[in-house]
PDB file of C-alpha atoms in Angstrom:
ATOM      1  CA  UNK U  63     -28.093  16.510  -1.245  1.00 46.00           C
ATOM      2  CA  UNK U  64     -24.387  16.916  -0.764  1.00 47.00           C
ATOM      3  CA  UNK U  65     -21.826  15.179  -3.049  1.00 49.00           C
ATOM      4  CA  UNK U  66     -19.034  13.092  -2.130  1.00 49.00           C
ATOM      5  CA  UNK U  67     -15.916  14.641  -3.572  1.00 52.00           C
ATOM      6  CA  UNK U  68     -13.874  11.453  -1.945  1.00 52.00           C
ATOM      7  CA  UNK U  69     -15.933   9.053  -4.132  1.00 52.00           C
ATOM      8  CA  UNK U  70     -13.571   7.991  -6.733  1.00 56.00           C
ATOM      9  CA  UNK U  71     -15.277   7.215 -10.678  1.00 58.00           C
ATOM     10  CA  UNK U  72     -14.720   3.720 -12.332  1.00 62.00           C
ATOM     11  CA  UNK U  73     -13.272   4.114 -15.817  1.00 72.00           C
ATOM     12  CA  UNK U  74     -15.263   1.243 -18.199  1.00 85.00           C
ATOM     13  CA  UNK U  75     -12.806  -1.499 -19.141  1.00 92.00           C
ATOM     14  CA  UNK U  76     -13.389  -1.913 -22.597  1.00 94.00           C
ATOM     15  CA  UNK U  77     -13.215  -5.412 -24.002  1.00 95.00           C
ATOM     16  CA  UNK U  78     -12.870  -6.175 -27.675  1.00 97.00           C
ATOM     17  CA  UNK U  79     -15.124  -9.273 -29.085  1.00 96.00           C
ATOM     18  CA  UNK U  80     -14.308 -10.744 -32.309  1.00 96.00           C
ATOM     19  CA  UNK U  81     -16.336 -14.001 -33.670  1.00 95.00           C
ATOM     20  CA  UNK U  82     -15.364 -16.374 -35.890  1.00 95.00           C
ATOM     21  CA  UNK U  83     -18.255 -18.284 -37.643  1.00 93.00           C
ATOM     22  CA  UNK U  84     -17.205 -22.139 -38.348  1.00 92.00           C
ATOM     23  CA  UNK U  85     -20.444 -23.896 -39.176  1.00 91.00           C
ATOM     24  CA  UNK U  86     -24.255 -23.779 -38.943  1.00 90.00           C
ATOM     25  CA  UNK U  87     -25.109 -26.670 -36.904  1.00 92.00           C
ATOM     26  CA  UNK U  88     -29.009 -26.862 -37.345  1.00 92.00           C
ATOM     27  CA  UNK U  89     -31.550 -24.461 -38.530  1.00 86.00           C
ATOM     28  CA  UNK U  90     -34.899 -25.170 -36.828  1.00 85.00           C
ATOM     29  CA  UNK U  91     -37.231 -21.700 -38.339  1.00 82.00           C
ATOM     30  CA  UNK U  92     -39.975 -23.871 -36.863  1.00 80.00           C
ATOM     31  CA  UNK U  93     -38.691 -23.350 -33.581  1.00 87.00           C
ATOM     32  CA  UNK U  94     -36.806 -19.835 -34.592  1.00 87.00           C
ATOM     33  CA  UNK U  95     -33.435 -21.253 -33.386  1.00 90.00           C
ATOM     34  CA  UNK U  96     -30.392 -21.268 -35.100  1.00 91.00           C
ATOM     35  CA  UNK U  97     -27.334 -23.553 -33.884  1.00 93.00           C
ATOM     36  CA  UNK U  98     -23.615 -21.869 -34.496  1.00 92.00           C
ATOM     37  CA  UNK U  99     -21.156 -23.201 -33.625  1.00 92.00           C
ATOM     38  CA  UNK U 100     -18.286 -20.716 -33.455  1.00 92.00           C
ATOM     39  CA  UNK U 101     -15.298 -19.853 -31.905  1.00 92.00           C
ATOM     40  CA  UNK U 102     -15.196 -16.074 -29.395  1.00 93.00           C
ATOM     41  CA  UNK U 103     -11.893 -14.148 -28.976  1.00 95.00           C
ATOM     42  CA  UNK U 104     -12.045 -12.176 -26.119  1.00 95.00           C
ATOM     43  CA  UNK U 105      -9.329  -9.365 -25.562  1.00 97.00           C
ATOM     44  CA  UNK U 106      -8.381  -6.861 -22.525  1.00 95.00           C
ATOM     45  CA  UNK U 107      -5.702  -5.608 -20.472  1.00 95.00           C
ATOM     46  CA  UNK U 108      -4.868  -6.484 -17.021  1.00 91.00           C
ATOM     47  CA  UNK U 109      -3.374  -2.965 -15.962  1.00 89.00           C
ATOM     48  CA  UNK U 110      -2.679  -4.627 -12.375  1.00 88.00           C
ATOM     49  CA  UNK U 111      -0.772  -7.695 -14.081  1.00 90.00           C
ATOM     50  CA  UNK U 112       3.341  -7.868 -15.025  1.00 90.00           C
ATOM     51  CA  UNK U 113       4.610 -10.749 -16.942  1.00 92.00           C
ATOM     52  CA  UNK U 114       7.839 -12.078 -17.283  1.00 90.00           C
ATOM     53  CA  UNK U 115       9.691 -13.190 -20.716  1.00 92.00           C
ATOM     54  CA  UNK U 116       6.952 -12.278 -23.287  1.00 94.00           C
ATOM     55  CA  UNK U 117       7.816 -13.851 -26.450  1.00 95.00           C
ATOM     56  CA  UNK U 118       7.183 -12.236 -30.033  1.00 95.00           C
ATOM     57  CA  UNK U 119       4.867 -15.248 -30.948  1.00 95.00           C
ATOM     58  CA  UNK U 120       1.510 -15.144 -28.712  1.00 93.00           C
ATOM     59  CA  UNK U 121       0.942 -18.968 -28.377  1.00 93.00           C
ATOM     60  CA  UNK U 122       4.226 -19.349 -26.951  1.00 95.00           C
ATOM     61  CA  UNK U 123       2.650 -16.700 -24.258  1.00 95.00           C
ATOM     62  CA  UNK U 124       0.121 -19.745 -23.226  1.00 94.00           C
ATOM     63  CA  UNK U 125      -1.099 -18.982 -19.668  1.00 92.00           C
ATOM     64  CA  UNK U 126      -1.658 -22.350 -17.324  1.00 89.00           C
ATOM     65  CA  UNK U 127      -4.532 -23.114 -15.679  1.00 85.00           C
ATOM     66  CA  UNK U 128      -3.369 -22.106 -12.239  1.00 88.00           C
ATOM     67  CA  UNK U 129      -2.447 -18.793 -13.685  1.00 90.00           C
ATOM     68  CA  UNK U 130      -5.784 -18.719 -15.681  1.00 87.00           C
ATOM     69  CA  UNK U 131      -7.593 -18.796 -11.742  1.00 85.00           C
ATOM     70  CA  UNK U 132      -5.559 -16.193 -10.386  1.00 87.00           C
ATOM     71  CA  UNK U 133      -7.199 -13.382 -13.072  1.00 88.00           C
ATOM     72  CA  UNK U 134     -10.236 -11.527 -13.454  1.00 88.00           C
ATOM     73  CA  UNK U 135     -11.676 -12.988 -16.784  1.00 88.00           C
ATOM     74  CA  UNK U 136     -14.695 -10.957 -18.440  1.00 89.00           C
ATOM     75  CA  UNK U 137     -17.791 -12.837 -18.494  1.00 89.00           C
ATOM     76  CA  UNK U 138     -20.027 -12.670 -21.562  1.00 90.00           C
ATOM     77  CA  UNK U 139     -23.677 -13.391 -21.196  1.00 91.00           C
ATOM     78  CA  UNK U 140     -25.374 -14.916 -24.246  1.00 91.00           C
ATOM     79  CA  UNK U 141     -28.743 -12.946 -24.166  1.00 92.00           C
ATOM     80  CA  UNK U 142     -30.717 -15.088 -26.947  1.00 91.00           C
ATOM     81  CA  UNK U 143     -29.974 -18.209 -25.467  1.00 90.00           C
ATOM     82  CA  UNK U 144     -31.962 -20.304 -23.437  1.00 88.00           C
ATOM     83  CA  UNK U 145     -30.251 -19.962 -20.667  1.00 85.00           C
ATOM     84  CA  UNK U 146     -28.664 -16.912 -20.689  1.00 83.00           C
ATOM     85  CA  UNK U 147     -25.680 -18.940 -21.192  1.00 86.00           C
ATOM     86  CA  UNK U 148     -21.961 -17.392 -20.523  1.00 85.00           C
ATOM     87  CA  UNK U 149     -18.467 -17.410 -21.652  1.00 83.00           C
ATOM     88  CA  UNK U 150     -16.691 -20.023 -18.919  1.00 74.00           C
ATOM     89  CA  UNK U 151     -13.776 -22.111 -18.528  1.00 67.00           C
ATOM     90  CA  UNK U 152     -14.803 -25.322 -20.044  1.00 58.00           C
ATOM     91  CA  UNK U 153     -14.803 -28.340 -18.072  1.00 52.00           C
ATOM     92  CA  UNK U 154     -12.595 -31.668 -19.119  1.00 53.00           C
ATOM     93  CA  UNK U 155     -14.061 -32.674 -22.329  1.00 52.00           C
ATOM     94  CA  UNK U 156     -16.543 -30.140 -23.010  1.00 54.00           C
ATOM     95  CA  UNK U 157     -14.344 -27.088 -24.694  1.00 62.00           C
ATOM     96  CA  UNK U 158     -11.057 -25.542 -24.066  1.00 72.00           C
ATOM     97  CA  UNK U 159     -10.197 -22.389 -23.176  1.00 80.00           C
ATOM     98  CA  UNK U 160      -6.872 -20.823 -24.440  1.00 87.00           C
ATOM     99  CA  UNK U 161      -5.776 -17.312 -22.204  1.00 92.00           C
ATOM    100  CA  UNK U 162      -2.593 -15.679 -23.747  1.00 95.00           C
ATOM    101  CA  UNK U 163      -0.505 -12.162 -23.594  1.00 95.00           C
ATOM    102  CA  UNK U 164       0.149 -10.604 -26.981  1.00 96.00           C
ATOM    103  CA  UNK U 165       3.549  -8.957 -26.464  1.00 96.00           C
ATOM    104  CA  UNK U 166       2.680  -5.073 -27.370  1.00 95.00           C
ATOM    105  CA  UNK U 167       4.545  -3.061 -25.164  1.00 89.00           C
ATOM    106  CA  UNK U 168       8.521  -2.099 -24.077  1.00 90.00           C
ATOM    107  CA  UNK U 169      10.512  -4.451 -21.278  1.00 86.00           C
ATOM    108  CA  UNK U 170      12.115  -3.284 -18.563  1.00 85.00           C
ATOM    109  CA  UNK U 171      15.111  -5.868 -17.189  1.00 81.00           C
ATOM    110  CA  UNK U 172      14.733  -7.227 -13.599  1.00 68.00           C
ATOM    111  CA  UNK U 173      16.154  -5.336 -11.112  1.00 66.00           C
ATOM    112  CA  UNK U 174      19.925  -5.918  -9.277  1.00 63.00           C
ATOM    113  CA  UNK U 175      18.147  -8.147  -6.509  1.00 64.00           C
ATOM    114  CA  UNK U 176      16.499 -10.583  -9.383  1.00 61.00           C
ATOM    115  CA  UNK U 177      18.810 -13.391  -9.462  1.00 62.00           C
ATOM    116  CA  UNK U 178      18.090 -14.627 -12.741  1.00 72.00           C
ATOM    117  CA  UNK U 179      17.748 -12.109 -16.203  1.00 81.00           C
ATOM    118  CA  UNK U 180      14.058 -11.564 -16.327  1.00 87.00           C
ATOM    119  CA  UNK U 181      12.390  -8.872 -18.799  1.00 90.00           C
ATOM    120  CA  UNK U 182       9.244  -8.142 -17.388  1.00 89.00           C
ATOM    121  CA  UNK U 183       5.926  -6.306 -19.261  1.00 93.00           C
ATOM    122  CA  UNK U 184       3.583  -4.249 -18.177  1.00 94.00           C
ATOM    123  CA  UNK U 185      -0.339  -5.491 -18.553  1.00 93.00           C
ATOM    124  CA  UNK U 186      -1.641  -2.451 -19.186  1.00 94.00           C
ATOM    125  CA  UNK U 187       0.288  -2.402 -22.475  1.00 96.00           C
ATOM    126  CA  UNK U 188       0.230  -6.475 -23.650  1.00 96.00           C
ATOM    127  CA  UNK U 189      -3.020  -7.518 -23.709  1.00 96.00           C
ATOM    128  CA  UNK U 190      -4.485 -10.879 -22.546  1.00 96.00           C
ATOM    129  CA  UNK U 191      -6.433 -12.973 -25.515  1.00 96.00           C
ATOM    130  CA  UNK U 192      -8.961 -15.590 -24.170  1.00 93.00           C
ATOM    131  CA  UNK U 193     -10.426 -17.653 -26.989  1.00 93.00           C
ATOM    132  CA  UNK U 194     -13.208 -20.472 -26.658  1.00 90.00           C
ATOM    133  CA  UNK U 195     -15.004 -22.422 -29.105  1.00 89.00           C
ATOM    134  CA  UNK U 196     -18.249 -23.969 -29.071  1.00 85.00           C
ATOM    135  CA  UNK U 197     -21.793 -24.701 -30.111  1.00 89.00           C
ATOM    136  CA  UNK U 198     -24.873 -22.489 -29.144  1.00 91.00           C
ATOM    137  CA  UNK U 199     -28.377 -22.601 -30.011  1.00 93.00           C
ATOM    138  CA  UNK U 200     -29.417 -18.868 -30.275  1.00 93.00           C
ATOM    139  CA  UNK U 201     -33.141 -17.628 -30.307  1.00 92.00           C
ATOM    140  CA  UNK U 202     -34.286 -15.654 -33.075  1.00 88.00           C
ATOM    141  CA  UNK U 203     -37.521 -13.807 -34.438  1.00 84.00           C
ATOM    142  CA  UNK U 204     -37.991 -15.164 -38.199  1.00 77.00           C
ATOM    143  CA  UNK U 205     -41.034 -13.338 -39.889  1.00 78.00           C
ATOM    144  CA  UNK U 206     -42.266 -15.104 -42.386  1.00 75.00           C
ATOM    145  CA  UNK U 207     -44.754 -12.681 -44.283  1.00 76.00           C
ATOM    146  CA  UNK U 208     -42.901 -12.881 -47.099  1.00 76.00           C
ATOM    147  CA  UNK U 209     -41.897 -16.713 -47.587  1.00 73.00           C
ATOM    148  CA  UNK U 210     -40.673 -18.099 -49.657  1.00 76.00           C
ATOM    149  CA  UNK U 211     -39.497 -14.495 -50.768  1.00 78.00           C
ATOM    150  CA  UNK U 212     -37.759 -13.587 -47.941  1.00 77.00           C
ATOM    151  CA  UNK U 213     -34.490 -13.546 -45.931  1.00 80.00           C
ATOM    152  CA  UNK U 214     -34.126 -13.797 -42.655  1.00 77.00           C
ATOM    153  CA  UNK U 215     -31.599 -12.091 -39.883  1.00 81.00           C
ATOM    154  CA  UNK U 216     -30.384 -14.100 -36.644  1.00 84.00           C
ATOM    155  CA  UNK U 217     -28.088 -12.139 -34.205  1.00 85.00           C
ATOM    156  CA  UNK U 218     -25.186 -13.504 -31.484  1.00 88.00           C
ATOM    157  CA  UNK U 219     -26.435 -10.682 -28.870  1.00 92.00           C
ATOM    158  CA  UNK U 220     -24.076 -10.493 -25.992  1.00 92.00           C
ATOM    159  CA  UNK U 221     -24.142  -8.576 -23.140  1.00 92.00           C
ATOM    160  CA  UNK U 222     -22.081  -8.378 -19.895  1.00 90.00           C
ATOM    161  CA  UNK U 223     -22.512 -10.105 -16.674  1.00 81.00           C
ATOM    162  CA  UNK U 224     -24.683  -7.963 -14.261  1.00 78.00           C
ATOM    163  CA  UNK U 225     -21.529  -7.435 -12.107  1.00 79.00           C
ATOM    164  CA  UNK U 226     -20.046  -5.740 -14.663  1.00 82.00           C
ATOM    165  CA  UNK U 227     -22.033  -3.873 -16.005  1.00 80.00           C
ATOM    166  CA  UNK U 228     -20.833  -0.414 -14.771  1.00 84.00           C
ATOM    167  CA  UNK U 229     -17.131  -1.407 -15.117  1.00 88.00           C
ATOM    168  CA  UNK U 230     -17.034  -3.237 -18.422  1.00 92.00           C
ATOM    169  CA  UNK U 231     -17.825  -1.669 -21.992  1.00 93.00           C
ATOM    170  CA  UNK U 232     -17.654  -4.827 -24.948  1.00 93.00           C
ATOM    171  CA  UNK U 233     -16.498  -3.592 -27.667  1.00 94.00           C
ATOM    172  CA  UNK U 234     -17.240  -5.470 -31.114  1.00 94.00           C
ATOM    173  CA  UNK U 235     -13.912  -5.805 -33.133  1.00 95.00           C
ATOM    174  CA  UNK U 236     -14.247  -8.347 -35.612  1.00 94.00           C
ATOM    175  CA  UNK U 237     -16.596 -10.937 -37.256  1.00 91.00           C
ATOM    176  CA  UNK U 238     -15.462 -13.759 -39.659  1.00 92.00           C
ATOM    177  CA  UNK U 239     -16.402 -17.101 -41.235  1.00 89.00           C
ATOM    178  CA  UNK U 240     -13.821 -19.605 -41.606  1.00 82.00           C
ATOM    179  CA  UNK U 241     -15.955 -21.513 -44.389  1.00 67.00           C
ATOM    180  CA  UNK U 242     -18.778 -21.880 -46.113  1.00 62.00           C
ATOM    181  CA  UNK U 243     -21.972 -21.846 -44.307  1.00 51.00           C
ATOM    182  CA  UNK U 244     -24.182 -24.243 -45.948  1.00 52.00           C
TER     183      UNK U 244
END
């Protein structure tokens, strides 16, 4: 076979997870489930996105929802869920969803046919921050061989979408717990 020289490589987007750990909902090792609730910060750059008047403070960098539609958002698949559940945007009343730009990177001022001053930032250097919070019931493998002399170890595993699999690399930054996990 001949290769294509025209066929152009896809350089992995990496995608940097952090977790936040805010309470254990229910332990069931009956049932080896765990329920977490937690909250998933979810950051990446948009190389094909500009944005206009960063701010130094990030929540004043807020995205609205129509902006929110018009990007690609990475979507995380849950593997020891159920369901295989996935990051979303929450509906009304179920969770929120919070997309922001970190300002990281220079300005350049609007050019002489932009009316108004604008400074305007390049995605590829300020990245976007989605973060999400809610409860999951994960799927775990307990042994207990040992009991009552053991301890046990439940993972988040996460994986990408299967669209994305060739184009997206997560990337595991931080993990935290806001308080005690009793």
């Amino acid at each position: 076979p001949v290769a294509n020289k025209n066929l152009k490589t896809v350089a992995s987007l990496p995608v940097q997870v952090s977790i936040t750990l805010l309470k254990i909902v229910d332990l069931l090792e009956v049932k080896h489930s765990i329920d977490i609730k937690f909250a998933i910060e979810i950051e990446w750059y948009g190389s094909r996105a500009t944005y206009n008047n960063l701010k130094e403070n990030s929540t004043m960098n807020v995205l609205t929802s129509q902006d929110v539609k018009r990007i690609w958002l990475p979507l995380i698949t849950y593997v020891n869920t159920d369901q295989d559940e996935t990051t979303r945007l929450g509906l009304q009343n179920e969770w929120s969803t919070h997309v922001k730009v970190r300002r990281e990177g220079n300005l350049t001022r609007g050019g002489m046919g932009v009316v108004d001053e604008v400074e305007v930032f390049r995605g590829d250097q300020n990245p976007l921050v989605m973060t999400q919070v809610y409860t999951k019931k994960f799927q775990c493998q307990y042994e207990f061989h040992l009991y009552p002399f053991d301890t046990q170890t439940c993972t988040i595993r996460m994986d990408t979408s299967a669209d994305d699999l060739n184009i997206v690399k997560l990337v595991p930054n931080k993990i935290t717990k806001k308080e005690s996990l009793e």
